[in-house]
XYZ file of C-alpha atoms in Angstrom:
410
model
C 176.580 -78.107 -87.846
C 174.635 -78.319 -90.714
C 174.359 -75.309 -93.601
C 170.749 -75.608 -93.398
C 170.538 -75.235 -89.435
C 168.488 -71.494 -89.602
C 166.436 -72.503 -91.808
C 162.546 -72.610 -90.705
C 160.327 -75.174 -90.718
C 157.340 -73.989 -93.166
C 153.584 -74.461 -92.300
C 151.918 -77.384 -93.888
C 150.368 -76.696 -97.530
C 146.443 -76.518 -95.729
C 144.502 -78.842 -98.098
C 146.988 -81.731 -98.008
C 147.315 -81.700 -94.607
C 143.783 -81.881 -94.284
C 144.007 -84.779 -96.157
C 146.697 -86.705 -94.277
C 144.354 -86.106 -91.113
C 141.616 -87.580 -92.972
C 143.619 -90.481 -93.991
C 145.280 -90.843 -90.397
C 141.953 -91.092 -89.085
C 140.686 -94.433 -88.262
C 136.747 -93.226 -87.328
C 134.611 -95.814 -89.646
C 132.125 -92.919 -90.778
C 135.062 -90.304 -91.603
C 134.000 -87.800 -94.526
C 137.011 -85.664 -96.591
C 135.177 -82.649 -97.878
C 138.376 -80.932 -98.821
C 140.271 -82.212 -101.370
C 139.815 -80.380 -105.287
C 139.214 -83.429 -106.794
C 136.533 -85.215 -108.179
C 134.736 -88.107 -106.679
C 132.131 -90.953 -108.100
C 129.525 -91.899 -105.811
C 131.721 -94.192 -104.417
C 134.087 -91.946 -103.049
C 136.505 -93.022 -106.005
C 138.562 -91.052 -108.575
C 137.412 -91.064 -111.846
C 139.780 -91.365 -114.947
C 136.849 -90.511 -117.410
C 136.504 -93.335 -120.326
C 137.660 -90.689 -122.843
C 140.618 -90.164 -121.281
C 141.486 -94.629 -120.951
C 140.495 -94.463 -124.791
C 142.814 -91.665 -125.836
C 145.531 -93.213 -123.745
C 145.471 -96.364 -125.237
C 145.644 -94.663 -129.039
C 148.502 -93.032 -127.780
C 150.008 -96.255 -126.624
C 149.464 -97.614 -129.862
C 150.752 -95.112 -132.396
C 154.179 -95.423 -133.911
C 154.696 -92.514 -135.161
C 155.146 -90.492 -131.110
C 158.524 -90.801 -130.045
C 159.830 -88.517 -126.665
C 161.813 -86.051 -128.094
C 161.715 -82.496 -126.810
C 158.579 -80.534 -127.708
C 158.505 -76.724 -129.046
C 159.367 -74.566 -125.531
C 156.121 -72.843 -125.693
C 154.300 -76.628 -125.840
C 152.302 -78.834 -127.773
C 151.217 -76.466 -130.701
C 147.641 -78.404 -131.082
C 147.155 -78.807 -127.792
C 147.908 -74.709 -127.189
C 145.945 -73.761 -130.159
C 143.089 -75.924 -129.548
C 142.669 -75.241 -125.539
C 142.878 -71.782 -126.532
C 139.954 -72.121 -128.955
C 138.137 -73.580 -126.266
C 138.330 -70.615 -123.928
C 137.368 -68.222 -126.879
C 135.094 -69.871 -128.609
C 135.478 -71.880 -132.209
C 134.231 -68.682 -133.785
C 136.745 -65.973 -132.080
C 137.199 -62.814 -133.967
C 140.578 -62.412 -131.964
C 141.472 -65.626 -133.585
C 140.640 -65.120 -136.743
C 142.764 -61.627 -136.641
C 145.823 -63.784 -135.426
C 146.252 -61.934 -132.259
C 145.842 -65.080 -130.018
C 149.064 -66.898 -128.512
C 149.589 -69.688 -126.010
C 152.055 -71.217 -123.210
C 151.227 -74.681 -122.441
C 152.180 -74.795 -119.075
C 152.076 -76.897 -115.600
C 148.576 -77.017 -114.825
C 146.868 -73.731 -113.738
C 149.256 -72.802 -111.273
C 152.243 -73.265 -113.899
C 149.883 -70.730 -115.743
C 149.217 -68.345 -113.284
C 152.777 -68.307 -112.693
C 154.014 -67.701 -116.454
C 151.495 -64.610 -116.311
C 152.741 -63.400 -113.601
C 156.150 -64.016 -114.033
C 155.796 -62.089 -117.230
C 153.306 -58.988 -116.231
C 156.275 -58.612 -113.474
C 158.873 -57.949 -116.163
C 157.035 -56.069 -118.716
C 153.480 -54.733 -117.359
C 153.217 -51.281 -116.696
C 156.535 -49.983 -116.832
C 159.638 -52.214 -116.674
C 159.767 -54.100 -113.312
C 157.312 -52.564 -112.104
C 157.194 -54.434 -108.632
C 154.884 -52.047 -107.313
C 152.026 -52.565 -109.459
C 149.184 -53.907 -107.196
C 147.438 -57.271 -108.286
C 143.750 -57.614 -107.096
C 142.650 -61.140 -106.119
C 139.289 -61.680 -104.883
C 138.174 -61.926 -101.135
C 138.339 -64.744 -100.528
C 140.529 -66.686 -103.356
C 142.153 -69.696 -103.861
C 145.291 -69.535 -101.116
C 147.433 -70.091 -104.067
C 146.708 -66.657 -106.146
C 148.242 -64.509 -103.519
C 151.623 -66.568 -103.142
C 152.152 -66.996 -107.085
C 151.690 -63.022 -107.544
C 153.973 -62.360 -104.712
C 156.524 -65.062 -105.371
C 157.011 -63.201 -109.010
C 158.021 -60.530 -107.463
C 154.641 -58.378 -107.272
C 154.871 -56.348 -104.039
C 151.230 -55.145 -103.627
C 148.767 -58.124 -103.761
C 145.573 -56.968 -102.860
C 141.778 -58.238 -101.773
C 138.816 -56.784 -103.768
C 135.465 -57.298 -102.248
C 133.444 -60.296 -103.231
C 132.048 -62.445 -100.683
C 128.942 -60.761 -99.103
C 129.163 -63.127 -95.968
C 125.266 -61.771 -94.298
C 123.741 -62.636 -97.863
C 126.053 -65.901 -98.702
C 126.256 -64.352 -101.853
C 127.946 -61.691 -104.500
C 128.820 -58.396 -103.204
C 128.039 -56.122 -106.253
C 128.217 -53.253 -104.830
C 131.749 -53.683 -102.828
C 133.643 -55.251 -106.017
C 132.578 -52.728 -108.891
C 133.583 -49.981 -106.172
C 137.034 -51.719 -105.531
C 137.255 -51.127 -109.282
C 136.329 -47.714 -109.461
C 138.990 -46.689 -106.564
C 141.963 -48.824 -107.438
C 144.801 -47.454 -109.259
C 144.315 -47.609 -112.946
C 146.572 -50.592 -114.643
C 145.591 -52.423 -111.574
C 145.740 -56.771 -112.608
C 142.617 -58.165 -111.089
C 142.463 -61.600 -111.287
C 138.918 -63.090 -111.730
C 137.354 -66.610 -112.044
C 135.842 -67.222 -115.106
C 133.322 -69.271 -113.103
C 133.031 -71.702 -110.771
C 134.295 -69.345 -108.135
C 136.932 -70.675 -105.478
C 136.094 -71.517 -103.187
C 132.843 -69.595 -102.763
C 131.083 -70.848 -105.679
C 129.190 -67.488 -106.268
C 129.379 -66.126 -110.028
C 128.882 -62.812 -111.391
C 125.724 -63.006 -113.430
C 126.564 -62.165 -117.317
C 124.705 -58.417 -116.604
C 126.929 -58.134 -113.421
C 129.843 -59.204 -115.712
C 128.595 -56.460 -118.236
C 129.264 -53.859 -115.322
C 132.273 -55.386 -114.500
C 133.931 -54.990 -117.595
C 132.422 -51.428 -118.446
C 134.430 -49.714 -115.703
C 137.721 -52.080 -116.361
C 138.192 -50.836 -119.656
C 137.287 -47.512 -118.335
C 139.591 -47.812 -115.869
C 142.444 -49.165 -117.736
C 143.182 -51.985 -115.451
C 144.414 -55.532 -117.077
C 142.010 -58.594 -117.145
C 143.868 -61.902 -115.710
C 140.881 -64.857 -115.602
C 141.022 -67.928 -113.968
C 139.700 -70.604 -115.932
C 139.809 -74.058 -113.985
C 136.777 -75.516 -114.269
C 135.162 -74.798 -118.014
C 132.348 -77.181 -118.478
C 132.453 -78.825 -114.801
C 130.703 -75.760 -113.467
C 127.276 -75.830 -115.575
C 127.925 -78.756 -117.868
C 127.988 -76.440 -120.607
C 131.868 -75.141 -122.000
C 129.949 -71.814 -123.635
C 128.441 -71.127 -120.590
C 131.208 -71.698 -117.959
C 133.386 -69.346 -120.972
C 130.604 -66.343 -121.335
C 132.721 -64.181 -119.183
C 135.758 -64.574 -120.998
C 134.429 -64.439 -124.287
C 132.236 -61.044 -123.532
C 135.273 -59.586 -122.263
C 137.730 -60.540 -125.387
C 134.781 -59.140 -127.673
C 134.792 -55.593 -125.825
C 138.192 -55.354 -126.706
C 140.500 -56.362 -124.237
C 144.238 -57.339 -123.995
C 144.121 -59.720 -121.340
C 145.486 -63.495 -120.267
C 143.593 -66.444 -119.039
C 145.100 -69.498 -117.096
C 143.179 -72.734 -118.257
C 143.530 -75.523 -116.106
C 142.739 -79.494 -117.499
C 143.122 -81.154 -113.915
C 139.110 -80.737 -113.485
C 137.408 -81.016 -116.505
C 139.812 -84.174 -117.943
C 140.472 -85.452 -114.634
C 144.229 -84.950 -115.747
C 145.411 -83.786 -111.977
C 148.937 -85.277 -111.913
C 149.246 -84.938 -115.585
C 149.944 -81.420 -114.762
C 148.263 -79.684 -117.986
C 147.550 -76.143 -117.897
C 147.493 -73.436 -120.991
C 148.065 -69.648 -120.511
C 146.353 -68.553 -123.542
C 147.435 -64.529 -124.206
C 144.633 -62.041 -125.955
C 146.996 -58.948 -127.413
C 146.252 -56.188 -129.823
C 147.354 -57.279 -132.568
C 149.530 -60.084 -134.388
C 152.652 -58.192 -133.890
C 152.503 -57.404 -129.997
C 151.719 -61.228 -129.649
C 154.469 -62.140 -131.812
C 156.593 -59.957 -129.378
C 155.105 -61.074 -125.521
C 155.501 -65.059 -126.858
C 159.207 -64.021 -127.540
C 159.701 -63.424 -123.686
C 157.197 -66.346 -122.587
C 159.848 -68.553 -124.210
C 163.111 -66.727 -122.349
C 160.906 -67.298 -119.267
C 160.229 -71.098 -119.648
C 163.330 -71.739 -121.005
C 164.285 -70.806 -117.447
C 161.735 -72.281 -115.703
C 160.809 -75.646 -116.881
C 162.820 -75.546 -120.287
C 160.568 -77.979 -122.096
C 156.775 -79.082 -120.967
C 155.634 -83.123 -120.484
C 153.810 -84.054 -123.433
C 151.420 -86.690 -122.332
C 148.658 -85.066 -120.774
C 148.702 -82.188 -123.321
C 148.339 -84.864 -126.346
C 145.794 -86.448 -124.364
C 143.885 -82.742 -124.271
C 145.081 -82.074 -128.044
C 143.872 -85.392 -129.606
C 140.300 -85.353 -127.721
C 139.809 -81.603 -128.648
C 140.432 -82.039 -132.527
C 138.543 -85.289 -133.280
C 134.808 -84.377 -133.391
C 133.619 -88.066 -132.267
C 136.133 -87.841 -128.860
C 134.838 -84.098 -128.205
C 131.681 -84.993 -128.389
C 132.080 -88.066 -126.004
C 134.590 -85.570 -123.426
C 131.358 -83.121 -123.214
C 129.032 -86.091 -121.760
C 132.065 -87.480 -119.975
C 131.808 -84.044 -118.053
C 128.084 -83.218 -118.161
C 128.117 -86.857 -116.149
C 130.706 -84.960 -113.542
C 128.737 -81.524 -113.088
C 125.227 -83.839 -112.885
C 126.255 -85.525 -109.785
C 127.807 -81.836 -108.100
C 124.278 -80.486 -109.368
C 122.510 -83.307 -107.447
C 124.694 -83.533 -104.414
C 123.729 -79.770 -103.621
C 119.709 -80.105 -104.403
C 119.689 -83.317 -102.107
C 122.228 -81.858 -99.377
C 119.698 -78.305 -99.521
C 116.788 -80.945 -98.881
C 118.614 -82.878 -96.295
C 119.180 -79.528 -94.201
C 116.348 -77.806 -94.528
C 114.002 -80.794 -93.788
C 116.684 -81.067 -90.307
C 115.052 -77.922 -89.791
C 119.114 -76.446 -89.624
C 119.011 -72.833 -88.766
C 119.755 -70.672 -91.554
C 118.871 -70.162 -94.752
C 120.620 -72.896 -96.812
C 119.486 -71.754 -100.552
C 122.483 -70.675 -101.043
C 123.688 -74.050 -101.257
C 121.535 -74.634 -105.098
C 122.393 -70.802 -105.999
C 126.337 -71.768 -106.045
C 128.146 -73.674 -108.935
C 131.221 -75.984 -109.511
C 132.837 -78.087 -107.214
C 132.446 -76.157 -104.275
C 130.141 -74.887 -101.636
C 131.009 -71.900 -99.532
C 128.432 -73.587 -96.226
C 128.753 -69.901 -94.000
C 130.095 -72.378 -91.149
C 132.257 -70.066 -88.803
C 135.373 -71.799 -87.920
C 134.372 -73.173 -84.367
C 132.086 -74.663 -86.343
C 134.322 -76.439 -88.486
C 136.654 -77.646 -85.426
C 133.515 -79.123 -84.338
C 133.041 -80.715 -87.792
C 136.457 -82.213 -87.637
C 136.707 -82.880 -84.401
C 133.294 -84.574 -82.782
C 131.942 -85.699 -86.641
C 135.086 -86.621 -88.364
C 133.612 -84.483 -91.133
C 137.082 -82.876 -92.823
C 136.457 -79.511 -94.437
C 138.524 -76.020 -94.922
C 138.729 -73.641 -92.296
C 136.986 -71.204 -94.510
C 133.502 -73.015 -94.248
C 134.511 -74.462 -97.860
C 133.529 -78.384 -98.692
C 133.896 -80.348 -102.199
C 130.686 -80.982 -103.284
C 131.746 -84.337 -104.601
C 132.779 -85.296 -101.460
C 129.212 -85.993 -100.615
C 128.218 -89.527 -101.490
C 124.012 -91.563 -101.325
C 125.900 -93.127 -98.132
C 128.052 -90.184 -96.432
C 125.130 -87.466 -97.333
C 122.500 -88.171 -94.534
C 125.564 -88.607 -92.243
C 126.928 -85.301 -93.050
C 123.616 -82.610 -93.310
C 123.592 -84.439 -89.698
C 126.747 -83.095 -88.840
C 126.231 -79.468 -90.332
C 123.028 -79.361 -88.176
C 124.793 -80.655 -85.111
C 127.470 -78.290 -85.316
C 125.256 -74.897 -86.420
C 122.608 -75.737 -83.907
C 125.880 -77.027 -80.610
C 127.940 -74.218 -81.644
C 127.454 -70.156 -82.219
């Protein structure tokens, strides 16, 4: 009998088994709407010319060997992501009170936070301390908090499902009722998977009663510059908040915006009071990697690092992905069209009125069996598809299918 005879067999990770049905699937009009990934009009990846050109430099340079990298990462790469999030001009900068922890992509980001609010946040283990994540989040901010230890992960309200859009009201009173030194973890933009953003005056309120409150800022950043097109823009939250004052961390994730997704290239950049606190929380960061991961891949971090300090390769990254957030822009005004000219029940603005790579559609989930099922159209449970999933050949074929499915099924 084997040692490993009680142990259960886990539930498939959602999203990737959405994709193996996709890919099991031998319907010639099939449609996968749920991957996180980015997708030309051809229904390819995209490894964005910037990225083929910095690789090939990299290639190419004699002086980059493999040894082991500082724990806490790739200090241009850290310092330069960082500066990204913040803003070249950053006051907190400038006062040297800004650290970072390159990390494994977003999640390995998420993680260190967490990891390290656990052991040091409000009292020394606290456990008990709830963490706020928005409802609905990404699956993966609820397991992350937990899995560190946190005992009391929370929903705040967001989603106002009757309006398909922000509820105001509901989140800034989840904020006024929670316990103070609450963590709330918020998207910098893009939201997932709802794609519905606080405006920057919502954001205003938002912060007023958090630093009222005394409850600790944790953002989200995966998708700066693929939401709008614009980095300043997608980073307005995060900068407003670092120039009222806060301490606060923010998870950067690369997989989006450089098309880095198996490079694994994340950045936990850390906001503290002053130079000496920081010098003190990066102390423990590197007791927790050193335990973690030890020592992070350089690769996809000197990719980042090298494209982010040469003006001529920034410059050229920026169009590489204003070209990505033009084609999600124009998938959702022709998809909008495509419905409302079906004559689809509904209201579908809010289709145009969301941002970044996905769109929350407000299809229940008999709705979205019948997607799968009778259209071969793959989407999340939730109603959620990938904008970029939506193709000039699969787009006609699909606006079909939502109308099919709202109209066939209540």
């Amino acid at each position: 009998m084997s040692v490993f005879c009680e142990v259960p067999l886990a539930a498939p990770v959602a999203v990737f088994k959405l994709s193996q049905d996709f890919n099991n699937d031998q319907f010639p009009k099939k449609v996968n709407l749920g991957v996180g990934a980015y997708r030309t009009d051809e229904g390819q990846p995209w490894v964005l010319p910037v990225v083929k050109k910095v690789e090939k430099m990299i290639v190419h340079d004699d002086s980059l060997n493999h040894e082991y990298l500082p724990i806490l990462g790739l200090p241009d790469f850290r310092s330069s992501a960082s500066k990204i999030a913040l803003g070249d001009n950053s006051p907190a900068i400038q006062e040297n009170r800004v650290g970072a922890v390159q990390c494994l992509g977003g999640t390995g980001a998420l993680k260190m936070g967490a990891e390290f609010l656990c052991r040091f946040y409000n009292g020394s283990k606290n456990t008990n301390t709830p963490i706020y994540v928005s409802a609905p989040t990404w699956e993966n901010h609820n397991a992350v908090f937990a899995n560190a230890g946190f005992e009391d992960v929370r929903p705040y309200k967001y989603w106002d499902a009757e309006k398909r859009g922000l509820d105001l009201a509901g989140f800034l009173g989840d904020l006024e009722s929670c316990p103070a030194h609450s963590v709330f973890v918020l998207h910098a933009c893009a939201h997932n998977p709802t794609g519905t953003d606080p405006t920057p005056e919502q954001w205003m309120q938002i912060a007023e009663i958090m630093m009222r409150r005394k409850l600790f800022v944790f953002f989200d950043s995966a998708y700066q510059g693929f939401a709008s097109g614009s980095l300043d823009k997608d980073a307005w939250a995060i900068r407003y908040f670092v120039s009222m004052g806060f301490e606060m961390f923010c998870a950067q994730s690369f997989s989006k915006n450089f098309g880095l997704y198996n490079e694994r290239v994340g950045n936990l950049t850390i906001v503290a009071h002053d130079a000496d606190n920081l010098k003190r929380v990066l102390s423990q960061m590197e007791k927790i990697v050193r335990t973690t991961w030890s020592n992070p891949p350089s690769q996809g971090a000197r990719i980042v690092a090298i494209t982010l300090n040469s003006p001529e390769l920034f410059t050229e990254w920026k169009d590489n992905v204003k070209t990505m957030a033009d084609r999600v822009l124009l998938m959702r005004a022709q998809l909008k069209a495509k419905l409302q000219a079906l004559g689809t029940p509904g209201t579908w603005d809010h289709i145009t009125e969301q941002i970044g790579m996905f769109s929350f559609t407000g299809l229940n989930p008999k709705q979205v069996e019948y997607m799968v099922k009778e259209r071969h159209v793959y989407l999340m449970a939730s109603g959620r598809i990938n904008m970029c999933g939506l193709t000039s050949k699969n787009i006609d074929y699909v606006a079909e299918s939502i109308h099919e499915a709202v109209t066939k099924v209540q």
